[in-house]
C-alpha positions as a Markdown table, in Angstrom:
| # | Residue | x | y | z |
|---|---|---|---|---|
| 1 | Met | -17.1 | -89.7 | 116.3 |
| 2 | Gly | -15.3 | -87.2 | 114.2 |
| 3 | Pro | -17.3 | -85.1 | 111.8 |
| 4 | Asp | -15.6 | -86.6 | 108.7 |
| 5 | Lys | -15.9 | -90.3 | 109.5 |
| 6 | His | -17.0 | -92.7 | 106.8 |
| 7 | Thr | -18.2 | -96.2 | 107.3 |
| 8 | Val | -17.5 | -97.7 | 103.8 |
| 9 | Arg | -16.1 | -96.0 | 100.7 |
| 10 | Pro | -17.3 | -97.3 | 97.3 |
| 11 | Gly | -14.6 | -99.0 | 95.4 |
| 12 | Gly | -14.8 | -101.0 | 92.1 |
| 13 | Arg | -17.8 | -102.0 | 90.2 |
| 14 | Gly | -17.9 | -105.7 | 91.1 |
| 15 | Ile | -20.5 | -105.9 | 93.8 |
| 16 | Leu | -20.0 | -109.5 | 94.8 |
| 17 | Ser | -16.2 | -109.2 | 95.0 |
| 18 | Thr | -16.6 | -106.0 | 97.0 |
| 19 | Ala | -19.1 | -107.6 | 99.3 |
| 20 | Val | -16.9 | -110.6 | 100.0 |
| 21 | Thr | -14.0 | -108.3 | 100.7 |
| 22 | Val | -16.1 | -106.6 | 103.3 |
| 23 | Val | -16.4 | -109.9 | 105.1 |
| 24 | Cys | -12.7 | -110.5 | 105.2 |
| 25 | Ala | -11.7 | -106.9 | 106.3 |
| 26 | Val | -18.4 | -102.8 | 113.2 |
| 27 | Thr | -27.9 | -89.9 | 140.4 |
| 28 | Ala | -28.2 | -87.5 | 141.9 |
| 29 | Leu | -28.4 | -84.1 | 140.1 |
| 30 | Ala | -27.9 | -80.6 | 141.6 |
| 31 | Ala | -30.7 | -78.2 | 141.1 |
| 32 | Pro | -30.2 | -75.7 | 138.2 |
| 33 | Gly | -29.9 | -72.9 | 140.6 |
| 34 | Thr | -28.7 | -69.9 | 138.7 |
| 35 | Ala | -29.5 | -71.3 | 135.3 |
| 36 | Phe | -32.2 | -68.7 | 134.8 |
| 37 | Ala | -30.7 | -65.6 | 136.4 |
| 38 | Ala | -31.6 | -62.5 | 134.6 |
| 39 | Pro | -28.9 | -61.3 | 132.1 |
| 40 | Ser | -26.7 | -58.5 | 133.1 |
| 41 | Pro | -28.6 | -55.2 | 133.1 |
| 42 | Thr | -28.2 | -53.0 | 130.1 |
| 43 | Pro | -25.9 | -50.1 | 130.9 |
| 44 | Ser | -27.7 | -46.8 | 131.6 |
| 45 | Pro | -27.4 | -44.2 | 128.9 |
| 46 | Ser | -24.9 | -42.2 | 130.9 |
| 47 | Ala | -22.8 | -45.2 | 131.6 |
| 48 | Ser | -22.9 | -46.2 | 128.0 |
| 49 | Ala | -22.0 | -42.8 | 126.8 |
| 50 | Ser | -19.1 | -42.7 | 129.2 |
| 51 | Ala | -17.9 | -46.1 | 128.1 |
| 52 | Asp | -18.2 | -45.2 | 124.4 |
| 53 | Ala | -16.3 | -42.0 | 124.9 |
| 54 | Ser | -13.3 | -43.9 | 126.1 |
| 55 | Ala | -13.6 | -46.7 | 123.6 |
| 56 | Ser | -12.2 | -46.8 | 120.1 |
| 57 | Val | -15.3 | -48.7 | 118.8 |
| 58 | Thr | -18.9 | -47.4 | 118.9 |
| 59 | Val | -21.4 | -50.1 | 119.6 |
| 60 | Pro | -24.0 | -49.9 | 116.9 |
| 61 | Pro | -27.7 | -49.6 | 117.8 |
| 62 | Asp | -29.4 | -52.7 | 119.1 |
| 63 | Lys | -31.6 | -53.0 | 116.0 |
| 64 | Asp | -28.4 | -53.4 | 113.9 |
| 65 | Leu | -27.0 | -56.0 | 116.2 |
| 66 | Glu | -30.4 | -57.7 | 116.2 |
| 67 | Ala | -30.2 | -58.0 | 112.4 |
| 68 | Val | -26.8 | -59.6 | 112.8 |
| 69 | Arg | -28.1 | -62.0 | 115.4 |
| 70 | Asp | -31.0 | -62.9 | 113.2 |
| 71 | Lys | -28.6 | -63.7 | 110.4 |
| 72 | Leu | -26.4 | -65.7 | 112.7 |
| 73 | Asp | -29.4 | -67.6 | 114.0 |
| 74 | Lys | -30.4 | -68.5 | 110.4 |
| 75 | Leu | -26.9 | -69.6 | 109.5 |
| 76 | Tyr | -26.5 | -71.8 | 112.6 |
| 77 | His | -30.1 | -73.2 | 112.1 |
| 78 | Asp | -29.3 | -74.1 | 108.5 |
| 79 | Ala | -26.1 | -75.8 | 109.8 |
| 80 | Ala | -28.2 | -77.7 | 112.3 |
| 81 | Val | -30.6 | -78.9 | 109.7 |
| 82 | Ala | -27.7 | -80.0 | 107.5 |
| 83 | Thr | -26.0 | -81.7 | 110.5 |
| 84 | Asp | -29.2 | -83.8 | 111.0 |
| 85 | Ala | -29.1 | -84.8 | 107.4 |
| 86 | Tyr | -25.4 | -85.7 | 107.8 |
| 87 | Asn | -26.0 | -87.8 | 110.9 |
| 88 | Ala | -29.0 | -89.5 | 109.2 |
| 89 | Ala | -26.7 | -90.4 | 106.2 |
| 90 | Glu | -24.1 | -91.7 | 108.6 |
| 91 | Glu | -26.5 | -93.9 | 110.5 |
| 92 | Ala | -27.9 | -95.2 | 107.2 |
| 93 | Ala | -24.4 | -96.0 | 106.0 |
| 94 | Arg | -23.8 | -98.1 | 109.1 |
| 95 | Lys | -26.9 | -100.1 | 108.6 |
| 96 | Gln | -26.3 | -100.5 | 104.9 |
| 97 | Ser | -22.7 | -101.6 | 105.5 |
| 98 | Ala | -23.9 | -104.2 | 108.0 |
| 99 | Glu | -26.5 | -105.4 | 105.4 |
| 100 | Ile | -23.8 | -105.8 | 102.8 |
| 101 | Val | -21.6 | -107.7 | 105.2 |
| 102 | Gly | -24.5 | -110.0 | 106.0 |
| 103 | Leu | -25.4 | -110.5 | 102.3 |
| 104 | Ala | -21.8 | -111.2 | 101.5 |
| 105 | Lys | -21.6 | -113.9 | 104.1 |
| 106 | Lys | -24.8 | -115.4 | 102.6 |
| 107 | Ile | -23.2 | -115.3 | 99.1 |
| 108 | Val | -20.1 | -117.0 | 100.3 |
| 109 | Lys | -22.1 | -119.7 | 102.1 |
| 110 | Gly | -24.5 | -120.1 | 99.2 |
| 111 | Gln | -21.7 | -120.5 | 96.7 |
| 112 | Gln | -20.1 | -123.2 | 98.9 |
| 113 | Lys | -23.4 | -125.0 | 99.1 |
| 114 | Leu | -23.8 | -124.8 | 95.3 |
| 115 | Asp | -20.4 | -126.2 | 94.7 |
| 116 | Glu | -21.2 | -129.1 | 97.0 |
| 117 | Leu | -24.5 | -129.8 | 95.2 |
| 118 | Lys | -22.7 | -129.7 | 91.8 |
| 119 | Glu | -20.1 | -132.1 | 93.1 |
| 120 | Arg | -22.9 | -134.5 | 94.3 |
| 121 | Ala | -24.5 | -134.3 | 90.9 |
| 122 | Gly | -21.2 | -134.9 | 89.2 |
| 123 | Arg | -20.6 | -138.0 | 91.3 |
| 124 | Ala | -24.0 | -139.4 | 90.4 |
| 125 | Ala | -23.4 | -138.8 | 86.7 |
| 126 | Ala | -20.0 | -140.5 | 86.9 |
| 127 | Ala | -21.6 | -143.5 | 88.6 |
| 128 | Gln | -24.2 | -143.8 | 85.9 |
| 129 | Tyr | -21.5 | -143.7 | 83.3 |
| 130 | Arg | -19.5 | -146.4 | 84.9 |
| 131 | Thr | -22.6 | -148.8 | 84.9 |
| 132 | Gly | -23.0 | -148.4 | 81.1 |
| 133 | Gly | -25.3 | -145.4 | 81.1 |
| 134 | Leu | -28.4 | -147.4 | 81.8 |
| 135 | Pro | -30.7 | -145.8 | 84.3 |
| 136 | Asp | -31.6 | -147.8 | 87.5 |
| 137 | Ser | -35.2 | -148.2 | 86.3 |
| 138 | Ala | -34.0 | -149.9 | 83.0 |
| 139 | Lys | -31.6 | -152.2 | 84.8 |
| 140 | Leu | -34.5 | -153.2 | 87.2 |
| 141 | Met | -36.7 | -154.2 | 84.3 |
| 142 | Leu | -34.0 | -156.6 | 83.1 |
| 143 | Ser | -33.7 | -158.4 | 86.4 |
| 144 | Asp | -35.1 | -162.0 | 86.7 |
| 145 | Asp | -34.9 | -162.2 | 90.5 |
| 146 | Pro | -38.2 | -161.2 | 92.1 |
| 147 | Ser | -36.6 | -160.3 | 95.4 |
| 148 | Glu | -34.0 | -158.3 | 93.6 |
| 149 | Phe | -36.7 | -156.6 | 91.6 |
| 150 | Leu | -38.6 | -155.5 | 94.8 |
| 151 | Asp | -35.5 | -154.3 | 96.5 |
| 152 | Gly | -34.4 | -152.5 | 93.4 |
| 153 | Ala | -37.8 | -150.9 | 93.0 |
| 154 | Gly | -37.4 | -149.3 | 96.5 |
| 155 | Arg | -33.9 | -148.1 | 95.6 |
| 156 | Val | -35.1 | -146.6 | 92.3 |
| 157 | Leu | -37.9 | -144.7 | 94.1 |
| 158 | Gln | -35.4 | -143.4 | 96.7 |
| 159 | Gly | -33.0 | -142.5 | 94.0 |
| 160 | Glu | -35.6 | -140.6 | 92.0 |
| 161 | Arg | -36.7 | -138.7 | 95.0 |
| 162 | Ala | -33.0 | -137.9 | 95.9 |
| 163 | Thr | -32.4 | -136.8 | 92.3 |
| 164 | Lys | -35.5 | -134.5 | 92.3 |
| 165 | Gly | -34.5 | -133.2 | 95.7 |
| 166 | Leu | -31.0 | -132.5 | 94.5 |
| 167 | Ile | -32.4 | -130.6 | 91.4 |
| 168 | Arg | -34.8 | -128.6 | 93.6 |
| 169 | Glu | -31.9 | -127.7 | 96.0 |
| 170 | Leu | -29.6 | -126.7 | 93.2 |
| 171 | Thr | -32.3 | -124.5 | 91.6 |
| 172 | Gln | -33.3 | -122.9 | 95.0 |
| 173 | Thr | -29.6 | -122.2 | 95.8 |
| 174 | Gln | -29.0 | -120.6 | 92.5 |
| 175 | Gln | -32.1 | -118.4 | 92.9 |
| 176 | Asp | -31.0 | -117.5 | 96.5 |
| 177 | Leu | -27.6 | -116.4 | 95.2 |
| 178 | Lys | -29.2 | -114.3 | 92.5 |
| 179 | Gln | -31.4 | -112.6 | 95.1 |
| 180 | Tyr | -28.5 | -112.0 | 97.4 |
| 181 | Ala | -26.5 | -110.4 | 94.6 |
| 182 | Ala | -29.5 | -108.2 | 93.7 |
| 183 | Asp | -30.0 | -107.2 | 97.3 |
| 184 | Ala | -26.3 | -106.5 | 97.8 |
| 185 | Ala | -26.3 | -104.3 | 94.6 |
| 186 | Asp | -29.3 | -102.4 | 95.9 |
| 187 | Gln | -27.7 | -101.8 | 99.3 |
| 188 | Trp | -24.5 | -100.7 | 97.5 |
| 189 | Asn | -26.4 | -98.2 | 95.4 |
| 190 | Arg | -28.1 | -96.9 | 98.5 |
| 191 | Leu | -24.8 | -96.6 | 100.2 |
| 192 | Glu | -23.4 | -94.6 | 97.3 |
| 193 | Ala | -26.4 | -92.3 | 97.3 |
| 194 | Gly | -26.0 | -91.8 | 101.0 |
| 195 | Arg | -22.4 | -91.0 | 100.6 |
| 196 | Lys | -23.3 | -88.2 | 98.1 |
| 197 | Ala | -26.0 | -86.9 | 100.5 |
| 198 | Lys | -23.5 | -87.0 | 103.3 |
| 199 | Ala | -20.9 | -85.1 | 101.3 |
| 200 | Ala | -23.5 | -82.5 | 100.3 |
| 201 | Ala | -24.6 | -82.1 | 103.9 |
| 202 | Lys | -21.0 | -81.7 | 105.1 |
| 203 | Lys | -20.4 | -79.0 | 102.5 |
| 204 | Lys | -23.5 | -77.1 | 103.6 |
| 205 | Ile | -22.5 | -77.4 | 107.2 |
| 206 | Thr | -19.0 | -76.1 | 106.7 |
| 207 | Gln | -20.3 | -73.2 | 104.4 |
| 208 | Arg | -22.9 | -72.1 | 107.0 |
| 209 | Ile | -20.5 | -72.3 | 109.9 |
| 210 | Ala | -17.8 | -70.5 | 108.0 |
| 211 | Ala | -20.2 | -67.7 | 107.0 |
| 212 | Ala | -21.3 | -67.3 | 110.6 |
| 213 | Glu | -17.8 | -67.3 | 111.9 |
| 214 | Lys | -16.8 | -64.7 | 109.3 |
| 215 | Leu | -19.7 | -62.5 | 110.2 |
| 216 | Glu | -18.8 | -62.7 | 113.9 |
| 217 | Ser | -15.2 | -62.0 | 113.1 |
| 218 | Thr | -16.2 | -58.6 | 111.7 |
| 219 | Leu | -17.5 | -57.5 | 115.1 |
| 220 | Glu | -15.3 | -55.7 | 117.6 |
| 221 | Lys | -15.1 | -57.0 | 121.2 |
| 222 | Lys | -17.8 | -54.6 | 122.5 |
| 223 | Gln | -20.1 | -55.5 | 119.7 |
| 224 | Arg | -19.7 | -59.2 | 120.4 |
| 225 | Glu | -20.3 | -58.6 | 124.1 |
| 226 | Arg | -23.5 | -56.7 | 123.3 |
| 227 | Leu | -24.6 | -59.4 | 120.8 |
| 228 | Ala | -24.2 | -62.0 | 123.6 |
| 229 | Glu | -26.2 | -59.8 | 125.9 |
| 230 | Leu | -29.0 | -59.6 | 123.4 |
| 231 | Glu | -29.0 | -63.3 | 122.9 |
| 232 | Gln | -29.2 | -63.9 | 126.7 |
| 233 | Glu | -32.0 | -61.3 | 127.0 |
| 234 | Ser | -33.9 | -63.1 | 124.2 |
| 235 | Ala | -33.5 | -66.5 | 125.8 |
| 236 | Tyr | -34.5 | -65.1 | 129.2 |
| 237 | Lys | -37.5 | -63.4 | 127.8 |
| 238 | Ala | -38.7 | -66.6 | 126.1 |
| 239 | Gln | -38.0 | -68.6 | 129.2 |
| 240 | Thr | -39.9 | -66.2 | 131.5 |
| 241 | Ala | -42.9 | -66.1 | 129.1 |
| 242 | Trp | -42.9 | -69.9 | 129.2 |
| 243 | Leu | -42.7 | -70.1 | 133.0 |
| 244 | Asp | -45.4 | -67.4 | 133.3 |
| 245 | Thr | -47.9 | -69.8 | 131.7 |
| 246 | Gly | -47.7 | -71.7 | 135.0 |
| 247 | Ile | -46.4 | -74.8 | 133.3 |
| 248 | Leu | -44.2 | -75.8 | 136.2 |
| 249 | Asp | -47.3 | -76.0 | 138.4 |
| 250 | Glu | -48.5 | -78.8 | 136.2 |
| 251 | Ile | -45.2 | -80.7 | 135.8 |
| 252 | His | -44.7 | -83.0 | 138.8 |
| 253 | Thr | -43.5 | -86.2 | 137.3 |
| 254 | Lys | -40.3 | -87.7 | 138.6 |
| 255 | Ala | -37.6 | -89.3 | 136.5 |
| 256 | Ser | -37.6 | -93.0 | 135.8 |
| 257 | Ala | -34.6 | -95.1 | 136.9 |
| 258 | Thr | -33.3 | -95.1 | 133.3 |
| 259 | Gly | -34.1 | -91.4 | 133.0 |
| 260 | Lys | -32.0 | -90.6 | 136.0 |
| 261 | Lys | -29.1 | -92.5 | 134.4 |
| 262 | Ala | -29.5 | -90.6 | 131.1 |
| 263 | Val | -29.6 | -87.2 | 133.0 |
| 264 | Ala | -26.5 | -88.2 | 135.0 |
| 265 | Phe | -24.6 | -89.0 | 131.8 |
| 266 | Ala | -25.7 | -85.7 | 130.2 |
| 267 | Thr | -24.7 | -83.8 | 133.3 |
| 268 | Ala | -21.2 | -85.3 | 133.3 |
| 269 | Gln | -20.7 | -83.8 | 129.8 |
| 270 | Leu | -21.2 | -80.2 | 130.9 |
| 271 | Gly | -18.5 | -77.9 | 129.4 |
| 272 | Lys | -17.6 | -80.2 | 126.5 |
| 273 | Pro | -17.6 | -78.4 | 123.2 |
| 274 | Tyr | -20.2 | -78.7 | 120.5 |
| 275 | Val | -18.9 | -80.3 | 117.3 |
| 276 | Trp | -21.2 | -81.1 | 114.5 |
| 277 | Gly | -21.5 | -84.8 | 113.8 |
| 278 | Ala | -19.9 | -85.7 | 117.1 |
| 279 | Glu | -21.3 | -88.2 | 119.6 |
| 280 | Gly | -18.6 | -88.2 | 122.3 |
| 281 | Pro | -16.7 | -88.8 | 124.3 |
| 282 | Asp | -14.9 | -85.4 | 124.0 |
| 283 | Ser | -17.5 | -83.4 | 122.0 |
| 284 | Tyr | -21.1 | -83.6 | 121.0 |
| 285 | Asp | -23.8 | -82.2 | 118.7 |
| 286 | Cys | -27.3 | -81.9 | 120.1 |
| 287 | Ser | -28.6 | -85.3 | 119.1 |
| 288 | Gly | -25.2 | -86.9 | 119.7 |
| 289 | Leu | -25.5 | -85.9 | 123.3 |
| 290 | Thr | -29.1 | -87.1 | 123.8 |
| 291 | Ser | -28.6 | -90.4 | 121.9 |
| 292 | Gln | -25.4 | -91.2 | 123.9 |
| 293 | Ala | -27.0 | -90.3 | 127.2 |
| 294 | Trp | -29.8 | -92.8 | 126.6 |
| 295 | Ala | -27.5 | -95.4 | 125.2 |
| 296 | Ser | -25.5 | -95.1 | 128.4 |
| 297 | Ala | -28.8 | -95.8 | 130.3 |
| 298 | Gly | -29.3 | -99.0 | 128.3 |
| 299 | Lys | -31.9 | -97.6 | 126.0 |
| 300 | Pro | -30.6 | -97.0 | 122.5 |
| 301 | Ile | -32.5 | -94.4 | 120.6 |
| 302 | Pro | -32.4 | -92.9 | 117.0 |
| 303 | Arg | -29.3 | -90.8 | 116.2 |
| 304 | Thr | -30.9 | -87.6 | 114.9 |
| 305 | Ser | -33.3 | -85.1 | 116.4 |
| 306 | Glu | -35.7 | -85.6 | 113.5 |
| 307 | Glu | -35.7 | -89.4 | 114.0 |
| 308 | Gln | -36.1 | -89.0 | 117.7 |
| 309 | Trp | -39.2 | -86.9 | 117.1 |
| 310 | Gln | -40.6 | -89.3 | 114.5 |
| 311 | Gln | -39.9 | -92.6 | 116.3 |
| 312 | Leu | -40.2 | -92.0 | 120.0 |
| 313 | Arg | -43.4 | -91.7 | 122.0 |
| 314 | His | -44.8 | -88.2 | 122.2 |
| 315 | Val | -45.9 | -86.9 | 125.6 |
| 316 | Asp | -47.6 | -83.6 | 126.7 |
| 317 | Val | -45.3 | -80.9 | 127.9 |
| 318 | Lys | -47.2 | -80.9 | 131.2 |
| 319 | Asp | -46.4 | -84.6 | 131.6 |
| 320 | Met | -42.7 | -84.5 | 130.9 |
| 321 | Arg | -40.2 | -85.8 | 133.4 |
| 322 | Pro | -36.4 | -85.5 | 133.7 |
| 323 | Gly | -34.7 | -87.5 | 131.0 |
| 324 | Asp | -37.4 | -86.8 | 128.4 |
| 325 | Leu | -36.3 | -85.0 | 125.2 |
| 326 | Ile | -37.6 | -81.7 | 124.1 |
| 327 | Ile | -37.6 | -81.2 | 120.3 |
| 328 | Tyr | -37.3 | -77.6 | 119.1 |
| 329 | Phe | -38.4 | -75.7 | 116.0 |
| 330 | Asp | -40.9 | -76.8 | 113.4 |
| 331 | Asp | -38.4 | -78.9 | 111.5 |
| 332 | Ala | -37.2 | -80.8 | 114.6 |
| 333 | Ser | -33.7 | -79.5 | 114.0 |
| 334 | His | -32.7 | -79.3 | 117.7 |
| 335 | Val | -33.1 | -81.5 | 120.7 |
| 336 | Ala | -32.3 | -81.1 | 124.4 |
| 337 | Met | -32.8 | -83.2 | 127.6 |
| 338 | Tyr | -35.2 | -82.0 | 130.2 |
| 339 | Ile | -33.7 | -82.2 | 133.7 |
| 340 | Gly | -36.4 | -80.7 | 135.8 |
| 341 | Asp | -37.3 | -77.3 | 137.3 |
| 342 | Gly | -37.8 | -75.9 | 133.9 |
| 343 | Ala | -34.2 | -76.6 | 132.8 |
| 344 | Ile | -32.5 | -78.5 | 130.0 |
| 345 | Ile | -29.1 | -79.8 | 129.2 |
| 346 | Gln | -28.1 | -79.2 | 125.6 |
| 347 | Ala | -25.2 | -79.0 | 123.1 |
| 348 | Pro | -26.3 | -75.7 | 121.6 |
| 349 | Arg | -24.3 | -74.9 | 118.5 |
| 350 | Pro | -20.8 | -74.4 | 117.1 |
| 351 | Gly | -18.7 | -72.2 | 119.3 |
| 352 | Arg | -20.6 | -73.3 | 122.4 |
| 353 | Thr | -20.3 | -76.0 | 125.0 |
| 354 | Val | -22.7 | -78.5 | 126.6 |
| 355 | Ser | -24.6 | -76.3 | 129.1 |
| 356 | Ile | -27.8 | -75.8 | 131.1 |
| 357 | Gly | -30.5 | -73.6 | 129.7 |
| 358 | Gly | -34.2 | -72.8 | 130.0 |
| 359 | Ala | -36.6 | -75.4 | 128.5 |
| 360 | Gly | -38.7 | -72.6 | 127.1 |
| 361 | Ser | -35.9 | -70.5 | 125.7 |
| 362 | Met | -36.6 | -71.8 | 122.1 |
| 363 | Pro | -39.8 | -72.7 | 120.3 |
| 364 | Ile | -40.9 | -76.1 | 121.5 |
| 365 | Leu | -42.2 | -78.5 | 118.9 |
| 366 | Gly | -42.9 | -81.3 | 121.4 |
| 367 | Val | -41.6 | -83.8 | 123.9 |
| 368 | Val | -40.6 | -87.4 | 123.4 |
| 369 | Arg | -40.0 | -90.2 | 125.9 |
| 370 | Pro | -37.3 | -92.8 | 125.1 |
| 371 | Asp | -38.3 | -95.2 | 127.9 |
| 372 | Ala | -42.1 | -95.0 | 127.5 |
């Protein structure tokens, strides 16, 4: 899925004609190994001084680069939140479009039924006109033949019931059509509101990513290298602190059969680029990767990390098993797949690729299990 894909674009004001138009147009996994190797050691003061002396760019103090990193983290975090909103609007648009298609089909079918009922009523009226306009009950009273009277009485009762049934059916069909039209209008309004929300989210995403890329572009090569080292050091420190709690001594659960399939799919995507709003096959965002991995295992799950957190079963971190999803940050703006041995597979952020990292390298909100 490309990041600028739209399901349905609003057109004219006629909801019914638009709706009808819509109808006519839906493992085996290697151990992480070196995933947690310590980052490259920080150069010694003498080595740094020697390198700086021969370089045209002086690497600023770490505290200055930390400020840059904090700003980048905030920009990419804001982009991730907006990406979740974009994906949610995209998913809602799919469902609303399907609802409109279904309602449009009901409208077409209901209108055909209404036309048939009106034709039946017209035929009955024409027959009455041809017989002089007298109702069957009046003609029955004028009959002198007792047997004809009795037979006619039965026909009159049947005719009255049929007439009442026809009227009820006509009334119900008209009411159904009115409700279908109202429902279709409501879904269209929701679709339009979702389109605006999606456009706003897209604007925010592109603005935040552009700002982050602009900030990074102001750094010289040595500054970018040192910034990357600081990021690795931070992730390593967080992962080490998490492992030092002894959490891996408590996690012994093996993957389920479907979990193994999901992990195998995610593993096969290693190295593919992060693209916001993408769900394969050539690129992914964080929840695009996890949702597609579980879909490939035969277990569809919600599209966004927030929905995955809200709708899937929560499990304790100590009980998690490979294939489970770890939700990060207080706003559930990031998700990764646990693969065992304290490792995750994730699509991190713009400019990065699907990769293996430490499960404790970011603040964990909780763990969810798609195949609970």
